[in-house]
Amino acid sequence: MSSESNVDSIGQALAAATAAVATAGDADSLRRIANEYSGKQSALVAIKSSLGAMTDVEARKVAGRAVNAALQTLDAVVAERLVALERAAAGHAAASEAMDLTEHLARRSRGHAHIVTQAWERLEDVFVGMGFKVAEGPEVETDFNNFTALNMPPNHPARSNFDTLFVKYGEPGSTLLRTHTSPVQIRVMQEWDLPIYAVMPGRVFRRDTPDATHMPVFHQIEGLVVDKGITFAHLAGTIEAFTKAFFGSEFTSRLRPSYFPFTEPSAEFDVRSANGKWVELGGCGMVHPNVLQAGGIDPEVYTGFAFGFGIDRMAKERHEVADLRDMYANDLRFVRQF
Ligand code: DAH
């Protein structure tokens, strides 16, 4: 065999091997191809083995260098292909293991609870943390629960403090949209076992023209404790504990004498931060014996305290909203700020 024909066949073998390597789709098939073109049974190794029989020493050297160079080139081509295949596999894994964050992005426009709902839920959390249970009553109430049972019999002057919206149902004036959450006290006293530690959040209604500080529909949370030996000190302590838990330890509360038909004595309570202004929050007092009686509870055995305050006002104060109406206009430029 001449050295030229050897060099030719080496070139052809290398070309065939290089072409085959390029077709390898994964590491396994690459190994098979490498073995086929540079292993013991390969054309290149066969050529290399045949060189020993060449008598022309110079030609043998030339052919030997050529076949070694071809085998080296083939090694390099195989190594390069292997790196490329591994990179592709890693890229594929990265793509399949990548976290899909589209949901995360979408959440930005998903919305959130209204600030009144946020305050409502936080109030519930704080009171539940203090051992209270949560109760809710109907928005359409009887005159009895909303007024009479709360020590405001027909023609009681305090009734006129509530601009009541009546509902056409039953006897005229017997059914109304509750003007406060206090009627839920009556329902809880009638339905629950004693002792009672309850908070009652809900929507209330008054015949008011909307302005910066009034809305015809707003929210209150009522509190009621009935147990043996409950005193005014328990009321004051509860209000103070609530103030610190809800607003923060730098806040404090105070009670001012006041009047409500359903409590005796009655007070209004205010809260303020270390050096801030006092903000009026709501009313409270010792449950009037007539109210306990209306709830089916013996006032000679049990005493209790109650409190009630506006949730909207708390949200308004907390977020420094100037006008209550903004809280219900559903203007997204407003809503998105919270
Ligand atoms: N129901 C009263 C109102 O709407 C608030 C209130 C005052 C509730 C004193 C109470 C209370 O439970 O004891 O103005």
Coordinates of C-alpha atoms and ligand atoms in Angstrom, one line a residue:
M1 CA 0.0 0.0 0.0
S2 CA 1.4 3.4 -0.9
S3 CA 1.7 6.1 1.6
E4 CA -0.5 8.4 -0.5
S5 CA -3.3 5.9 -0.5
N6 CA -2.8 5.5 3.2
V7 CA -3.0 9.2 3.8
D8 CA -6.1 9.4 1.5
S9 CA -7.9 6.6 3.4
I10 CA -6.9 8.2 6.7
G11 CA -8.5 11.5 5.5
Q12 CA -11.6 9.7 4.4
A13 CA -11.9 7.8 7.6
L14 CA -11.5 11.0 9.6
A15 CA -14.1 12.8 7.5
A16 CA -16.6 9.9 7.9
A17 CA -15.9 9.9 11.7
T18 CA -16.4 13.6 12.0
A19 CA -19.6 13.5 10.1
A20 CA -20.9 10.6 12.3
V21 CA -19.9 12.5 15.5
A22 CA -22.0 15.4 14.5
T23 CA -25.1 13.2 14.3
A24 CA -24.7 12.0 17.9
G25 CA -27.8 13.1 19.8
D26 CA -26.6 12.2 23.3
A27 CA -23.6 11.0 25.2
D28 CA -24.4 7.3 24.7
S29 CA -24.6 7.4 21.0
L30 CA -21.5 9.6 20.9
R31 CA -19.6 6.9 22.8
R32 CA -20.8 4.3 20.3
I33 CA -19.7 6.4 17.3
A34 CA -16.4 7.2 18.9
N35 CA -15.8 3.5 19.4
E36 CA -16.8 2.7 15.9
Y37 CA -14.4 5.2 14.4
S38 CA -11.4 5.0 16.8
G39 CA -11.9 1.7 18.6
K40 CA -10.1 -1.6 17.9
Q41 CA -12.4 -2.5 15.0
S42 CA -12.2 1.0 13.4
A43 CA -10.8 1.8 10.0
L44 CA -8.2 4.2 11.5
V45 CA -6.8 1.6 13.9
A46 CA -6.7 -0.9 11.1
I47 CA -4.7 1.5 9.0
K48 CA -2.4 2.1 11.9
S49 CA -1.9 -1.7 12.4
S50 CA -1.1 -2.2 8.8
L51 CA 1.7 0.4 8.8
G52 CA 4.2 -2.0 10.5
A53 CA 4.3 -3.9 7.2
M54 CA 5.5 -0.9 5.2
T55 CA 9.0 -1.2 4.0
D56 CA 9.5 2.5 3.1
V57 CA 10.5 3.9 6.4
E58 CA 9.9 7.5 5.4
A59 CA 6.5 6.7 4.0
R60 CA 5.7 4.7 7.1
K61 CA 6.6 7.7 9.3
V62 CA 4.4 10.0 7.2
A63 CA 1.5 7.7 7.3
G64 CA 2.1 7.0 11.1
R65 CA 2.0 10.7 11.9
A66 CA -1.1 11.2 9.7
V67 CA -3.0 8.4 11.4
N68 CA -2.0 9.6 14.9
A69 CA -3.0 13.1 14.0
A70 CA -6.3 11.8 12.7
L71 CA -7.0 9.9 15.9
Q72 CA -6.1 13.0 18.0
T73 CA -8.4 15.1 15.9
L74 CA -11.1 12.6 16.2
D75 CA -10.6 12.6 20.0
A76 CA -10.9 16.4 20.1
V77 CA -14.0 16.3 17.9
V78 CA -15.6 13.8 20.2
A79 CA -14.7 15.7 23.3
E80 CA -16.1 18.9 21.8
R81 CA -19.3 17.2 20.8
L82 CA -19.6 15.8 24.3
V83 CA -19.4 19.2 25.9
A84 CA -22.0 20.5 23.5
L85 CA -24.3 17.7 24.3
E86 CA -23.9 18.2 28.1
R87 CA -24.6 21.9 27.7
A88 CA -27.7 21.2 25.8
A89 CA -28.9 18.7 28.4
A90 CA -28.2 21.1 31.3
G91 CA -30.0 23.9 29.4
H92 CA -33.0 21.6 29.0
A93 CA -33.0 20.7 32.7
A94 CA -32.7 24.4 33.6
A95 CA -35.7 25.1 31.4
S96 CA -37.8 22.3 32.9
E97 CA -36.8 23.0 36.5
A98 CA -37.2 26.7 36.2
M99 CA -39.9 28.2 38.5
D100 CA -42.9 29.6 36.8
L101 CA -43.2 33.1 38.2
T102 CA -46.1 34.2 36.1
E103 CA -48.5 33.7 39.0
H104 CA -46.3 35.9 41.1
L105 CA -46.4 38.7 38.5
A106 CA -50.2 38.3 38.1
R107 CA -50.7 38.7 41.8
R108 CA -49.8 42.3 41.6
S109 CA -53.1 43.0 39.9
R110 CA -55.2 40.5 41.9
G111 CA -56.5 42.9 44.5
H112 CA -56.8 42.8 48.2
A113 CA -59.3 43.2 51.0
H114 CA -61.0 46.6 51.5
I115 CA -59.4 48.6 54.4
V116 CA -62.7 48.2 56.4
T117 CA -62.5 44.5 55.9
Q118 CA -58.9 44.5 57.0
A119 CA -59.8 46.4 60.1
W120 CA -62.8 44.1 60.8
E121 CA -60.6 41.0 60.5
R122 CA -57.8 42.4 62.7
L123 CA -60.4 43.4 65.3
E124 CA -61.8 39.9 65.3
D125 CA -58.2 38.5 65.6
V126 CA -57.4 40.7 68.6
F127 CA -60.6 39.9 70.5
V128 CA -60.4 36.2 69.7
G129 CA -56.8 36.4 71.1
M130 CA -58.3 37.9 74.3
G131 CA -60.7 34.9 74.6
F132 CA -63.8 36.4 72.9
K133 CA -66.0 34.5 70.5
V134 CA -67.4 36.1 67.3
A135 CA -71.2 36.4 66.6
E136 CA -73.1 37.9 63.8
G137 CA -76.8 38.9 63.6
P138 CA -79.1 39.9 60.8
E139 CA -79.0 43.3 59.2
V140 CA -82.8 43.5 59.0
E141 CA -83.9 43.6 62.7
T142 CA -87.0 43.9 64.8
D143 CA -87.8 47.1 66.5
F144 CA -87.8 45.1 69.7
N145 CA -84.1 43.9 69.4
N146 CA -82.9 47.2 68.0
F147 CA -84.6 49.5 70.6
T148 CA -87.1 48.1 73.1
A149 CA -84.9 45.3 74.5
L150 CA -82.1 47.8 74.7
N151 CA -84.1 49.8 77.2
M152 CA -85.6 52.1 74.6
P153 CA -89.3 51.4 74.8
P154 CA -91.6 53.0 72.2
N155 CA -91.4 56.9 72.4
H156 CA -88.1 56.7 74.3
P157 CA -86.3 60.0 73.4
A158 CA -83.0 58.2 72.6
R159 CA -84.7 56.5 69.7
S160 CA -84.5 59.8 67.8
N161 CA -80.7 59.7 68.0
F162 CA -80.8 56.9 65.5
D163 CA -82.0 58.0 62.1
T164 CA -83.8 54.8 61.4
L165 CA -84.6 53.2 58.1
F166 CA -87.7 51.1 58.4
V167 CA -88.6 48.2 56.2
K168 CA -92.1 47.5 54.9
Y169 CA -92.7 44.3 56.7
G170 CA -95.3 43.3 59.3
E171 CA -96.7 46.0 61.5
P172 CA -95.6 49.4 60.3
G173 CA -92.5 50.4 62.3
S174 CA -91.8 46.8 63.5
T175 CA -89.0 46.0 61.1
L176 CA -86.0 48.0 60.4
L177 CA -82.4 48.1 59.1
R178 CA -80.4 47.8 62.4
T179 CA -79.0 51.2 63.4
H180 CA -76.2 49.6 65.5
T181 CA -74.8 46.2 66.3
S182 CA -76.2 46.3 69.8
P183 CA -79.3 44.2 69.0
V184 CA -76.9 41.3 68.5
Q185 CA -76.3 41.5 72.3
I186 CA -79.9 40.5 72.8
R187 CA -79.7 37.6 70.4
V188 CA -76.5 36.3 71.9
M189 CA -77.9 36.6 75.5
Q190 CA -81.0 34.7 74.4
E191 CA -79.2 32.0 72.5
W192 CA -75.8 31.4 74.2
D193 CA -75.0 29.6 77.4
L194 CA -73.4 31.7 80.1
P195 CA -70.8 33.1 80.7
I196 CA -70.7 35.2 77.5
Y197 CA -67.5 36.7 76.0
A198 CA -68.6 37.9 72.6
V199 CA -67.7 40.4 69.9
M200 CA -70.2 41.1 67.1
P201 CA -69.1 42.9 64.0
G202 CA -71.5 43.9 61.3
R203 CA -73.0 46.4 58.9
V204 CA -75.4 49.0 60.2
F205 CA -77.6 51.6 58.6
R206 CA -78.8 55.1 59.3
R207 CA -80.8 57.7 57.3
D208 CA -77.8 60.0 56.9
T209 CA -76.6 62.1 54.0
P210 CA -73.1 61.0 53.0
D211 CA -70.4 63.5 53.9
A212 CA -66.8 63.4 55.0
T213 CA -67.6 61.8 58.3
H214 CA -70.9 60.1 57.8
M215 CA -72.2 57.3 55.5
P216 CA -75.7 55.8 55.6
V217 CA -74.1 52.3 55.6
F218 CA -71.2 51.7 57.9
H219 CA -69.7 49.1 60.3
Q220 CA -69.5 48.6 64.0
I221 CA -68.2 46.0 66.3
E222 CA -70.0 45.3 69.6
G223 CA -68.6 43.6 72.6
L224 CA -70.5 41.9 75.4
V225 CA -69.3 40.1 78.6
V226 CA -71.8 38.6 81.0
D227 CA -70.5 36.6 83.9
K228 CA -70.8 36.5 87.7
G229 CA -69.0 39.3 89.4
I230 CA -68.2 41.5 86.4
T231 CA -67.4 45.0 87.4
F232 CA -66.6 48.4 85.8
A233 CA -62.9 47.6 86.4
H234 CA -63.1 44.6 84.1
L235 CA -64.6 46.9 81.4
A236 CA -61.8 49.5 81.8
G237 CA -59.1 46.8 81.9
T238 CA -60.5 45.1 78.8
I239 CA -60.6 48.4 76.9
E240 CA -57.0 49.2 77.9
A241 CA -55.8 45.7 77.0
F242 CA -57.6 45.9 73.6
T243 CA -56.1 49.4 72.9
K244 CA -52.6 48.1 73.5
A245 CA -53.1 44.9 71.5
F246 CA -54.7 46.6 68.6
F247 CA -52.9 49.9 68.3
G248 CA -49.6 49.1 70.0
S249 CA -48.1 49.3 73.5
E250 CA -47.5 53.0 73.2
F251 CA -51.2 53.6 73.1
T252 CA -53.5 54.2 76.0
S253 CA -57.2 54.6 76.6
R254 CA -59.5 56.7 78.8
L255 CA -63.2 56.6 79.7
R256 CA -65.4 59.7 80.0
P257 CA -68.8 59.6 81.6
S258 CA -71.6 59.5 79.1
Y259 CA -75.1 58.2 78.6
F260 CA -76.6 55.3 76.7
P261 CA -80.0 53.8 77.5
F262 CA -78.6 50.2 77.4
T263 CA -75.8 50.7 79.9
E264 CA -75.6 52.1 83.5
P265 CA -73.2 53.6 84.2
S266 CA -72.1 54.6 80.7
A267 CA -68.9 56.0 79.2
E268 CA -67.3 56.9 76.0
F269 CA -63.7 55.8 75.4
D270 CA -60.9 57.5 73.6
V271 CA -57.4 56.3 72.6
R272 CA -54.2 58.1 72.0
S273 CA -50.6 57.3 71.3
A274 CA -47.8 58.5 73.7
N275 CA -48.0 62.2 72.7
G276 CA -50.8 62.2 70.1
K277 CA -54.3 63.6 70.4
W278 CA -57.2 61.7 72.0
V279 CA -59.4 60.1 69.3
E280 CA -62.9 59.2 70.3
L281 CA -63.6 55.5 69.6
G282 CA -66.9 54.4 71.0
G283 CA -69.3 53.9 73.8
C284 CA -69.4 51.4 76.6
G285 CA -70.8 50.7 80.1
M286 CA -72.2 48.1 82.5
V287 CA -75.2 46.3 80.9
H288 CA -78.4 47.8 82.2
P289 CA -80.4 45.3 84.3
N290 CA -83.4 45.8 82.0
V291 CA -81.2 44.7 79.0
L292 CA -80.0 41.6 80.9
Q293 CA -83.6 40.8 81.6
A294 CA -84.7 41.2 78.0
G295 CA -81.9 38.7 77.2
G296 CA -83.3 36.2 79.6
I297 CA -80.6 36.7 82.2
D298 CA -81.1 37.3 85.9
P299 CA -79.5 40.6 86.8
E300 CA -79.4 39.6 90.5
V301 CA -77.0 36.8 89.6
Y302 CA -75.1 38.1 86.6
T303 CA -73.6 41.4 85.6
G304 CA -71.9 42.4 82.4
F305 CA -70.3 45.1 80.4
A306 CA -70.7 46.1 76.7
F307 CA -69.0 48.3 74.2
G308 CA -69.5 49.3 70.7
F309 CA -67.5 51.4 68.1
G310 CA -67.2 52.2 64.4
I311 CA -64.9 50.1 62.2
D312 CA -64.9 52.5 59.3
R313 CA -63.6 55.3 61.6
M314 CA -60.7 53.1 62.7
A315 CA -59.8 52.4 59.1
K316 CA -60.1 56.1 58.3
E317 CA -57.9 57.1 61.2
R318 CA -55.3 54.4 60.6
H319 CA -54.9 55.2 56.9
E320 CA -55.4 59.0 57.4
V321 CA -58.3 59.1 54.9
A322 CA -59.7 62.6 54.9
D323 CA -63.2 61.7 53.5
L324 CA -65.2 58.6 54.3
R325 CA -66.8 58.7 50.9
D326 CA -63.5 58.0 49.2
M327 CA -63.5 54.6 51.0
Y328 CA -66.7 53.6 49.1
A329 CA -66.2 55.2 45.7
N330 CA -64.1 52.2 44.5
D331 CA -61.8 54.4 42.6
L332 CA -58.8 52.1 41.9
R333 CA -56.3 55.0 42.3
F334 CA -57.6 55.2 45.9
V335 CA -58.0 51.5 46.5
R336 CA -54.5 50.5 45.3
Q337 CA -52.8 52.7 47.9
F338 CA -53.6 50.2 50.7
Ligands
DAH1 N1 -74.8 51.3 70.0 C1 -74.1 52.5 70.3 C2 -74.1 53.4 69.1 O1 -74.3 52.9 68.0 C3 -72.7 52.3 70.7 C4 -72.6 51.6 72.0 C5 -72.5 52.3 73.2 C6 -72.6 50.2 72.1 C7 -72.4 51.8 74.4 C8 -72.5 49.6 73.4 C9 -72.4 50.4 74.5 O2 -72.5 48.3 73.6 O3 -72.3 49.8 75.7 O4 -74.0 54.6 69.2

